[in-house]
Short mmCIF file of C-alpha atoms in Angstrom, two decimals:
data_model
loop_
_atom_site.label_atom_id
_atom_site.label_comp_id
_atom_site.label_asym_id
_atom_site.label_seq_id
_atom_site.Cartn_x
_atom_site.Cartn_y
_atom_site.Cartn_z
CA UNK A 1 -32.68 104.51 -6.89
CA UNK A 2 -30.36 103.04 -9.39
CA UNK A 3 -27.91 102.88 -6.10
CA UNK A 4 -30.64 100.91 -4.17
CA UNK A 5 -30.90 98.54 -7.24
CA UNK A 6 -27.43 97.96 -7.66
CA UNK A 7 -27.31 96.86 -3.88
CA UNK A 8 -29.82 93.97 -4.14
CA UNK A 9 -28.67 90.57 -2.77
CA UNK A 10 -26.82 88.69 -5.58
CA UNK A 11 -27.31 85.56 -3.79
CA UNK A 12 -31.01 85.55 -3.36
CA UNK A 13 -31.84 83.96 -6.86
CA UNK A 14 -29.56 81.07 -5.87
CA UNK A 15 -31.30 80.47 -2.71
CA UNK A 16 -34.53 80.49 -4.25
CA UNK A 17 -33.31 78.04 -7.10
CA UNK A 18 -31.94 75.70 -4.26
CA UNK A 19 -35.41 75.94 -2.41
CA UNK A 20 -37.26 75.26 -5.56
CA UNK A 21 -35.14 72.24 -6.25
CA UNK A 22 -35.19 70.93 -2.79
CA UNK A 23 -39.33 71.30 -2.79
CA UNK A 24 -39.31 69.54 -6.19
CA UNK A 25 -37.68 66.69 -4.78
CA UNK A 26 -39.50 66.34 -1.81
CA UNK A 27 -42.74 66.27 -4.25
CA UNK A 28 -41.12 63.33 -6.29
CA UNK A 29 -40.66 61.42 -2.83
CA UNK A 30 -44.11 62.16 -1.88
CA UNK A 31 -45.53 61.31 -5.22
CA UNK A 32 -43.44 57.81 -5.46
CA UNK A 33 -45.11 57.03 -2.26
CA UNK A 34 -48.86 56.92 -3.61
CA UNK A 35 -48.30 53.81 -6.26
CA UNK A 36 -45.90 52.24 -3.46
CA UNK A 37 -48.66 52.34 -0.84
CA UNK A 38 -51.46 51.10 -2.94
CA UNK A 39 -49.65 47.94 -4.23
CA UNK A 40 -48.01 47.33 -0.99
CA UNK A 41 -51.10 47.32 1.12
CA UNK A 42 -52.96 44.85 -1.07
CA UNK A 43 -49.76 42.66 -0.82
CA UNK A 44 -49.32 42.62 2.76
CA UNK A 45 -51.32 42.35 6.14
CA UNK A 46 -54.54 40.50 5.90
CA UNK A 47 -54.48 40.23 2.26
CA UNK A 48 -50.99 38.43 2.23
CA UNK A 49 -52.28 35.97 4.92
CA UNK A 50 -55.52 35.30 3.03
CA UNK A 51 -53.84 34.77 -0.28
CA UNK A 52 -51.35 32.14 1.81
CA UNK A 53 -54.53 30.72 3.16
CA UNK A 54 -55.97 30.44 -0.34
CA UNK A 55 -52.81 29.00 -1.59
CA UNK A 56 -52.97 26.22 1.10
CA UNK A 57 -50.32 27.27 3.51
CA UNK A 58 -50.30 26.28 7.29
CA UNK A 59 -49.84 28.54 10.14
CA UNK A 60 -46.06 27.67 10.31
CA UNK A 61 -45.83 28.54 6.71
CA UNK A 62 -47.55 31.67 7.24
CA UNK A 63 -45.09 32.78 10.15
CA UNK A 64 -42.15 31.84 7.95
CA UNK A 65 -43.35 34.10 4.97
CA UNK A 66 -44.16 37.09 7.55
CA UNK A 67 -40.69 36.56 9.06
CA UNK A 68 -38.89 36.19 5.65
CA UNK A 69 -38.97 39.91 4.81
CA UNK A 70 -36.96 40.86 7.91
CA UNK A 71 -34.30 38.06 7.78
CA UNK A 72 -33.03 39.27 4.57
CA UNK A 73 -32.30 42.50 6.20
CA UNK A 74 -29.08 40.88 7.21
CA UNK A 75 -27.65 41.54 3.75
CA UNK A 76 -28.23 45.33 4.27
CA UNK A 77 -24.72 45.10 5.94
CA UNK A 78 -22.84 43.98 2.66
CA UNK A 79 -24.98 46.51 0.77
CA UNK A 80 -24.02 49.50 3.07
CA UNK A 81 -20.34 48.73 2.27
CA UNK A 82 -21.07 48.11 -1.50
CA UNK A 83 -23.09 51.49 -1.75
CA UNK A 84 -19.68 53.63 -0.90
CA UNK A 85 -18.09 52.09 -4.14
CA UNK A 86 -20.89 53.10 -6.36
CA UNK A 87 -20.51 56.26 -8.78
CA UNK A 88 -24.36 56.80 -8.72
CA UNK A 89 -26.74 55.56 -6.00
CA UNK A 90 -29.84 56.39 -8.02
CA UNK A 91 -29.65 53.75 -10.86
CA UNK A 92 -28.77 51.19 -8.46
CA UNK A 93 -31.76 52.19 -6.23
CA UNK A 94 -33.98 52.20 -9.65
CA UNK A 95 -32.64 48.58 -10.52
CA UNK A 96 -33.24 46.87 -7.22
CA UNK A 97 -36.64 48.51 -6.46
CA UNK A 98 -37.59 47.49 -9.83
CA UNK A 99 -36.61 43.97 -9.36
CA UNK A 100 -38.37 43.74 -5.82
CA UNK A 101 -41.62 45.25 -7.43
CA UNK A 102 -41.64 43.01 -10.58
CA UNK A 103 -40.85 39.74 -8.34
CA UNK A 104 -43.21 40.44 -5.74
CA UNK A 105 -45.98 41.32 -8.03
CA UNK A 106 -45.23 38.10 -10.01
CA UNK A 107 -46.53 36.17 -6.80
CA UNK A 108 -50.03 36.49 -8.06
CA UNK A 109 -49.14 34.41 -11.21
CA UNK A 110 -48.40 31.35 -9.02
CA UNK A 111 -52.02 29.80 -9.44
CA UNK A 112 -51.83 30.13 -13.06
CA UNK A 113 -48.35 28.79 -13.76
CA UNK A 114 -47.60 26.08 -11.03
CA UNK A 115 -49.58 22.77 -10.09
CA UNK A 116 -51.53 23.40 -6.89
CA UNK A 117 -49.05 21.28 -4.63
CA UNK A 118 -46.56 23.60 -5.80
CA UNK A 119 -48.33 26.91 -4.77
CA UNK A 120 -47.03 27.68 -1.48
CA UNK A 121 -43.36 26.74 -2.43
CA UNK A 122 -43.65 28.67 -5.61
CA UNK A 123 -44.84 31.61 -3.95
CA UNK A 124 -42.05 31.46 -1.09
CA UNK A 125 -39.39 31.29 -3.71
CA UNK A 126 -40.64 34.44 -5.57
CA UNK A 127 -41.26 36.10 -2.19
CA UNK A 128 -37.84 35.51 -0.91
CA UNK A 129 -36.18 36.65 -3.97
CA UNK A 130 -38.24 39.87 -4.37
CA UNK A 131 -37.14 40.91 -0.90
CA UNK A 132 -33.64 40.03 -1.17
CA UNK A 133 -33.67 42.53 -4.04
CA UNK A 134 -35.34 44.71 -1.55
CA UNK A 135 -32.53 44.60 0.93
CA UNK A 136 -30.49 46.46 -1.29
CA UNK A 137 -33.41 48.92 -2.56
CA UNK A 138 -34.35 49.87 1.08
CA UNK A 139 -30.53 50.71 2.11
CA UNK A 140 -30.22 52.78 -0.94
CA UNK A 141 -33.68 54.60 -0.65
CA UNK A 142 -32.89 55.23 3.10
CA UNK A 143 -29.61 56.50 1.94
CA UNK A 144 -30.95 58.89 -0.71
CA UNK A 145 -34.04 60.06 1.37
CA UNK A 146 -32.08 61.05 4.47
CA UNK A 147 -29.87 63.37 2.25
CA UNK A 148 -32.82 64.73 0.09
CA UNK A 149 -34.85 65.99 3.12
CA UNK A 150 -33.14 68.88 4.90
CA UNK A 151 -32.84 68.16 8.63
CA UNK A 152 -34.77 71.26 9.43
CA UNK A 153 -37.84 69.96 7.87
CA UNK A 154 -37.26 66.40 8.27
CA UNK A 155 -39.84 65.74 11.02
CA UNK A 156 -42.52 68.01 9.58
CA UNK A 157 -42.09 66.44 6.07
CA UNK A 158 -42.22 62.75 7.08
CA UNK A 159 -45.06 63.54 9.41
CA UNK A 160 -47.09 65.04 6.64
CA UNK A 161 -45.93 62.29 4.08
CA UNK A 162 -46.61 59.41 6.44
CA UNK A 163 -50.18 60.86 7.41
CA UNK A 164 -51.22 61.20 3.82
CA UNK A 165 -50.08 57.75 2.69
CA UNK A 166 -51.51 56.23 5.91
CA UNK A 167 -54.83 57.53 4.74
CA UNK A 168 -54.65 56.50 1.38
CA UNK A 169 -53.54 53.12 2.69
CA UNK A 170 -56.70 52.94 4.89
CA UNK A 171 -58.94 53.48 1.72
CA UNK A 172 -57.08 50.98 -0.28
CA UNK A 173 -57.27 48.55 2.73
CA UNK A 174 -60.94 49.01 2.84
CA UNK A 175 -61.50 48.75 -0.76
CA UNK A 176 -59.59 45.51 -0.85
CA UNK A 177 -61.63 44.16 1.97
CA UNK A 178 -64.86 44.79 0.12
CA UNK A 179 -63.54 43.11 -2.96
CA UNK A 180 -62.39 39.93 -1.40
CA UNK A 181 -65.82 39.63 0.59
CA UNK A 182 -67.76 40.22 -2.75
CA UNK A 183 -65.47 38.03 -5.11
CA UNK A 184 -64.28 35.21 -2.45
CA UNK A 185 -61.50 32.87 -3.41
CA UNK A 186 -59.03 33.29 -6.69
CA UNK A 187 -61.38 35.76 -8.59
CA UNK A 188 -61.06 38.42 -5.81
CA UNK A 189 -57.51 37.75 -5.41
CA UNK A 190 -57.12 38.05 -9.14
CA UNK A 191 -58.83 41.48 -9.10
CA UNK A 192 -56.33 42.80 -6.21
CA UNK A 193 -53.44 41.51 -8.32
CA UNK A 194 -54.46 43.49 -11.68
CA UNK A 195 -54.49 46.60 -9.34
CA UNK A 196 -51.11 45.60 -8.02
CA UNK A 197 -49.40 45.00 -11.28
CA UNK A 198 -50.63 48.53 -12.53
CA UNK A 199 -49.48 50.43 -9.49
CA UNK A 200 -46.04 48.63 -9.06
CA UNK A 201 -45.30 49.45 -12.66
CA UNK A 202 -46.31 53.13 -12.09
CA UNK A 203 -44.06 53.08 -8.93
CA UNK A 204 -41.00 51.90 -10.88
CA UNK A 205 -41.67 54.56 -13.37
CA UNK A 206 -41.72 57.06 -10.81
CA UNK A 207 -38.49 56.11 -9.07
CA UNK A 208 -36.75 57.33 -12.60
CA UNK A 209 -37.66 60.95 -11.63
CA UNK A 210 -35.53 60.55 -8.16
CA UNK A 211 -32.64 63.09 -8.39
CA UNK A 212 -28.84 61.57 -7.86
CA UNK A 213 -28.09 63.54 -4.95
CA UNK A 214 -24.52 63.94 -3.82
CA UNK A 215 -23.30 60.94 -1.39
CA UNK A 216 -21.09 61.99 1.37
CA UNK A 217 -19.20 58.72 1.95
CA UNK A 218 -17.46 57.13 4.81
CA UNK A 219 -13.94 58.01 5.63
CA UNK A 220 -13.48 54.17 6.00
CA UNK A 221 -12.66 52.29 2.53
CA UNK A 222 -12.58 48.77 4.19
CA UNK A 223 -15.34 46.72 5.26
CA UNK A 224 -14.18 45.71 8.72
CA UNK A 225 -13.47 49.04 9.88
CA UNK A 226 -16.63 50.41 8.59
CA UNK A 227 -18.78 47.89 10.23
CA UNK A 228 -16.82 48.47 13.54
CA UNK A 229 -18.11 52.18 13.55
CA UNK A 230 -21.45 51.39 14.82
CA UNK A 231 -20.42 48.26 16.65
CA UNK A 232 -18.20 50.04 18.84
CA UNK A 233 -20.89 52.65 19.58
CA UNK A 234 -21.98 51.71 22.83
CA UNK A 235 -25.23 53.69 23.37
CA UNK A 236 -26.34 52.68 19.79
CA UNK A 237 -25.61 49.21 20.21
CA UNK A 238 -27.26 48.79 23.85
CA UNK A 239 -30.33 50.39 22.16
CA UNK A 240 -30.45 48.66 18.91
CA UNK A 241 -30.28 45.49 20.98
CA UNK A 242 -32.88 46.35 23.48
CA UNK A 243 -35.23 47.05 20.64
CA UNK A 244 -34.41 43.86 18.73
CA UNK A 245 -35.61 41.83 21.80
CA UNK A 246 -38.51 43.93 22.05
CA UNK A 247 -39.37 43.25 18.31
CA UNK A 248 -38.78 39.48 18.88
CA UNK A 249 -41.35 39.57 21.61
CA UNK A 250 -43.95 41.82 19.51
CA UNK A 251 -43.70 39.89 16.68
CA UNK A 252 -44.72 36.46 18.16
CA UNK A 253 -48.19 37.59 18.04
CA UNK A 254 -48.72 40.88 16.05
CA UNK A 255 -47.90 39.49 12.56
CA UNK A 256 -50.30 36.53 12.91
CA UNK A 257 -53.32 38.61 14.30
CA UNK A 258 -54.61 38.27 10.67
CA UNK A 259 -54.51 34.40 11.02
CA UNK A 260 -56.22 34.20 14.49
CA UNK A 261 -59.02 36.75 13.06
CA UNK A 262 -59.65 34.84 9.72
CA UNK A 263 -59.15 31.19 10.97
CA UNK A 264 -60.07 31.24 14.57
CA UNK A 265 -62.57 34.09 14.71
CA UNK A 266 -64.07 33.63 11.45
CA UNK A 267 -63.97 37.55 10.80
CA UNK A 268 -64.57 38.65 7.13
CA UNK A 269 -62.16 40.54 5.15
CA UNK A 270 -64.39 43.81 5.26
CA UNK A 271 -64.43 43.75 9.29
CA UNK A 272 -60.84 43.35 9.14
CA UNK A 273 -60.17 46.05 6.89
CA UNK A 274 -62.12 48.26 9.29
CA UNK A 275 -60.22 47.03 12.22
CA UNK A 276 -56.97 47.83 10.20
CA UNK A 277 -58.21 51.34 8.93
CA UNK A 278 -59.06 52.12 12.78
CA UNK A 279 -55.38 51.34 13.61
CA UNK A 280 -53.98 53.28 10.71
CA UNK A 281 -56.30 56.30 11.60
CA UNK A 282 -55.13 56.48 15.16
CA UNK A 283 -51.66 55.65 14.23
CA UNK A 284 -52.00 58.86 11.71
CA UNK A 285 -53.10 60.92 14.60
CA UNK A 286 -50.26 59.91 16.74
CA UNK A 287 -47.77 61.14 14.46
CA UNK A 288 -48.62 64.63 15.37
CA UNK A 289 -48.45 64.07 18.85
CA UNK A 290 -45.34 62.09 18.91
CA UNK A 291 -44.02 64.77 16.53
CA UNK A 292 -44.57 67.55 18.85
CA UNK A 293 -43.37 65.67 21.85
CA UNK A 294 -40.12 65.08 20.07
CA UNK A 295 -39.63 68.76 19.78
CA UNK A 296 -39.11 68.47 23.64
CA UNK A 297 -37.91 64.99 24.34
CA UNK A 298 -35.38 62.74 22.95
CA UNK A 299 -35.91 60.20 20.55
CA UNK A 300 -35.04 57.40 23.09
CA UNK A 301 -36.87 58.66 25.74
CA UNK A 302 -40.06 58.80 23.65
CA UNK A 303 -39.29 55.39 22.32
CA UNK A 304 -39.65 54.11 25.77
CA UNK A 305 -43.09 55.74 26.46
CA UNK A 306 -44.26 53.88 23.24
CA UNK A 307 -43.33 50.28 24.78
CA UNK A 308 -46.25 50.14 27.59
CA UNK A 309 -48.74 51.10 24.85
CA UNK A 310 -47.60 48.38 22.44
CA UNK A 311 -47.86 45.96 25.67
CA UNK A 312 -51.31 47.20 26.42
CA UNK A 313 -52.63 46.71 23.08
CA UNK A 314 -51.81 43.02 23.34
CA UNK A 315 -53.31 42.56 26.78
CA UNK A 316 -56.63 43.96 25.81
CA UNK A 317 -56.93 40.66 23.60
CA UNK A 318 -57.71 39.18 26.97
CA UNK A 319 -61.12 41.05 27.09
CA UNK A 320 -62.28 38.92 24.70
CA UNK A 321 -63.31 36.83 27.72
CA UNK A 322 -65.89 39.02 29.03
CA UNK A 323 -66.72 41.81 26.22
CA UNK A 324 -68.17 41.59 22.80
CA UNK A 325 -65.42 40.54 20.14
CA UNK A 326 -65.49 43.63 17.82
CA UNK A 327 -65.13 46.12 20.91
CA UNK A 328 -62.24 44.33 21.98
CA UNK A 329 -60.71 44.06 18.79
CA UNK A 330 -61.13 47.64 17.61
CA UNK A 331 -59.79 48.83 21.20
CA UNK A 332 -56.79 46.50 20.54
CA UNK A 333 -56.23 47.61 17.23
CA UNK A 334 -56.58 51.31 18.04
CA UNK A 335 -54.28 51.38 20.92
CA UNK A 336 -51.59 49.34 18.95
CA UNK A 337 -51.88 51.78 16.18
CA UNK A 338 -51.04 54.86 18.51
CA UNK A 339 -48.18 52.81 20.14
CA UNK A 340 -46.49 51.39 16.98
CA UNK A 341 -46.69 54.72 14.99
CA UNK A 342 -44.74 56.28 17.54
CA UNK A 343 -42.26 53.41 17.80
CA UNK A 344 -41.81 53.47 13.88
CA UNK A 345 -41.46 56.96 13.39
CA UNK A 346 -39.08 57.40 16.37
CA UNK A 347 -37.01 54.54 15.69
CA UNK A 348 -36.48 55.75 12.33
CA UNK A 349 -35.54 59.40 13.70
CA UNK A 350 -33.35 57.57 16.16
CA UNK A 351 -31.31 55.95 13.02
CA UNK A 352 -31.02 58.88 10.65
CA UNK A 353 -31.01 61.67 13.35
CA UNK A 354 -28.73 60.26 16.11
CA UNK A 355 -26.12 58.77 14.12
CA UNK A 356 -23.14 60.12 12.08
CA UNK A 357 -23.80 61.19 8.70
CA UNK A 358 -20.78 59.82 6.75
CA UNK A 359 -21.59 56.41 8.49
CA UNK A 360 -25.28 56.40 8.44
CA UNK A 361 -25.61 53.72 5.70
CA UNK A 362 -23.80 51.12 7.96
CA UNK A 363 -25.57 52.33 11.06
CA UNK A 364 -28.88 51.72 9.33
CA UNK A 365 -27.76 48.48 8.01
CA UNK A 366 -26.47 47.19 11.68
CA UNK A 367 -29.82 48.26 12.99
CA UNK A 368 -31.82 46.59 10.22
CA UNK A 369 -29.88 43.37 10.45
CA UNK A 370 -30.09 43.26 14.24
CA UNK A 371 -33.79 43.96 14.28
CA UNK A 372 -34.26 41.77 11.33
CA UNK A 373 -33.02 38.72 13.07
CA UNK A 374 -35.35 39.04 16.03
CA UNK A 375 -38.07 39.74 13.82
CA UNK A 376 -37.67 36.95 11.72
CA UNK A 377 -37.84 34.41 14.39
CA UNK A 378 -40.92 36.25 16.05
CA UNK A 379 -43.18 35.28 13.65
CA UNK A 380 -41.58 32.13 12.99
CA UNK A 381 -41.95 30.87 16.61
CA UNK A 382 -45.13 32.55 16.88
CA UNK A 383 -46.43 30.33 13.79
CA UNK A 384 -45.16 27.26 15.60
CA UNK A 385 -46.73 27.85 18.92
CA UNK A 386 -50.01 28.22 17.36
CA UNK A 387 -49.50 24.63 15.57
CA UNK A 388 -48.46 23.14 19.07
CA UNK A 389 -51.50 24.66 20.87
CA UNK A 390 -53.99 23.68 18.19
CA UNK A 391 -55.79 21.16 20.17
CA UNK A 392 -55.87 23.40 23.34
CA UNK A 393 -58.76 25.11 24.62
CA UNK A 394 -60.25 27.86 22.11
CA UNK A 395 -59.57 30.63 24.43
CA UNK A 396 -55.83 29.91 24.60
CA UNK A 397 -55.72 29.76 20.79
CA UNK A 398 -57.35 33.20 20.49
CA UNK A 399 -55.92 35.23 23.25
CA UNK A 400 -53.87 33.38 25.50
CA UNK A 401 -50.51 33.96 23.59
CA UNK A 402 -51.24 37.67 23.41
CA UNK A 403 -51.65 37.72 27.09
CA UNK A 404 -48.34 36.35 27.99
CA UNK A 405 -46.47 38.17 25.60
CA UNK A 406 -48.19 41.26 26.70
CA UNK A 407 -47.16 40.60 30.44
CA UNK A 408 -43.46 39.82 29.29
CA UNK A 409 -43.32 43.13 27.45
CA UNK A 410 -44.47 45.15 30.43
CA UNK A 411 -41.66 43.49 32.29
CA UNK A 412 -39.08 43.95 29.56
CA UNK A 413 -40.12 47.93 29.33
CA UNK A 414 -40.05 48.41 32.93
CA UNK A 415 -36.67 46.94 33.69
CA UNK A 416 -34.43 46.95 30.79
CA UNK A 417 -36.11 49.55 28.96
CA UNK A 418 -36.01 52.05 31.66
CA UNK A 419 -32.08 51.37 32.08
CA UNK A 420 -31.29 51.31 28.30
CA UNK A 421 -33.49 54.11 26.71
CA UNK A 422 -32.66 56.93 28.91
CA UNK A 423 -31.18 60.13 27.84
CA UNK A 424 -27.51 60.07 27.86
#
């Protein structure tokens, strides 16, 4: 018996300890997402559009604000190089995340600090500065989380995390809609911002518990050679440029759905919340389906499959001419949820799974920069289009743009999409 005891594996405690540390790290990453989801849901989408309308913003100004978050992604290229010089990613991440949270939450103070004629300008200034800080924070977080989550459990972990956080986001979205309907105007937004201030602070605190995981740095120590790695990767660049073009088309209309529903269809916040909740629920359900398909098919092939689904969601808006409004809007949101859920999940997997680990920060930065430029011009052009067609027939303003964009997306997916997003 003593001999058998002496032959027990000496490495087992170490494996158990390593598994325990990994589990703890994944729990921290999940808990961090809870306050992040709560305050972000209340500061974006329909609530962002509603608050801008309350401040007196025009459709083009709303389009500009919606586009800003993606334009600043260009800065991620510089950040991806600079983080190679950092002795610690954690504290740089905490610093930039905290700046983003504080500045974004501060937009709620605009009506209390500035004269009314400067409300929109002050909001844009704070919002822009916040997302410049977020440019650095998001590169650092993506780099840390890709090292934190083991490749073997990455798909399952992100599927569970995304499902849980989206479910939470749906509840928060619905609750926020009820608040704004019950307390219209400044009173309702003040209540939302109080919740935002609480949970943005909590989010910063949870970030302090992130581990400072080891960083496998690039083999290049100069900027241009490091940048050339993804730029000379032909398959990566073709896919990225195609997806950037796709997002340009998609963002001509999707970010402005809230504007159309609030201003042109006079839908209340509670109904809009239900529409967005339905979109989120079907997006969550799609995570499981896309995840299972991803075990059989490549990220690029499945990305191609998501494109016609997103296009159809835009075309469905045309049914407003013959079917009840809410039936059509629920159908459009549900189909879009299924398509965009797969698109976002597979695009993320494509970046962190199909790229070299040592060069991953620069790959992620190049992808974010190129798609960010296209996503910037999408809402900007879309906002201008709605200004140009202000005096056109009502049906063109409500769903005419969606029909044109949907048809263009179908053509793009069937031609370039089939060529570029095929398995190598």
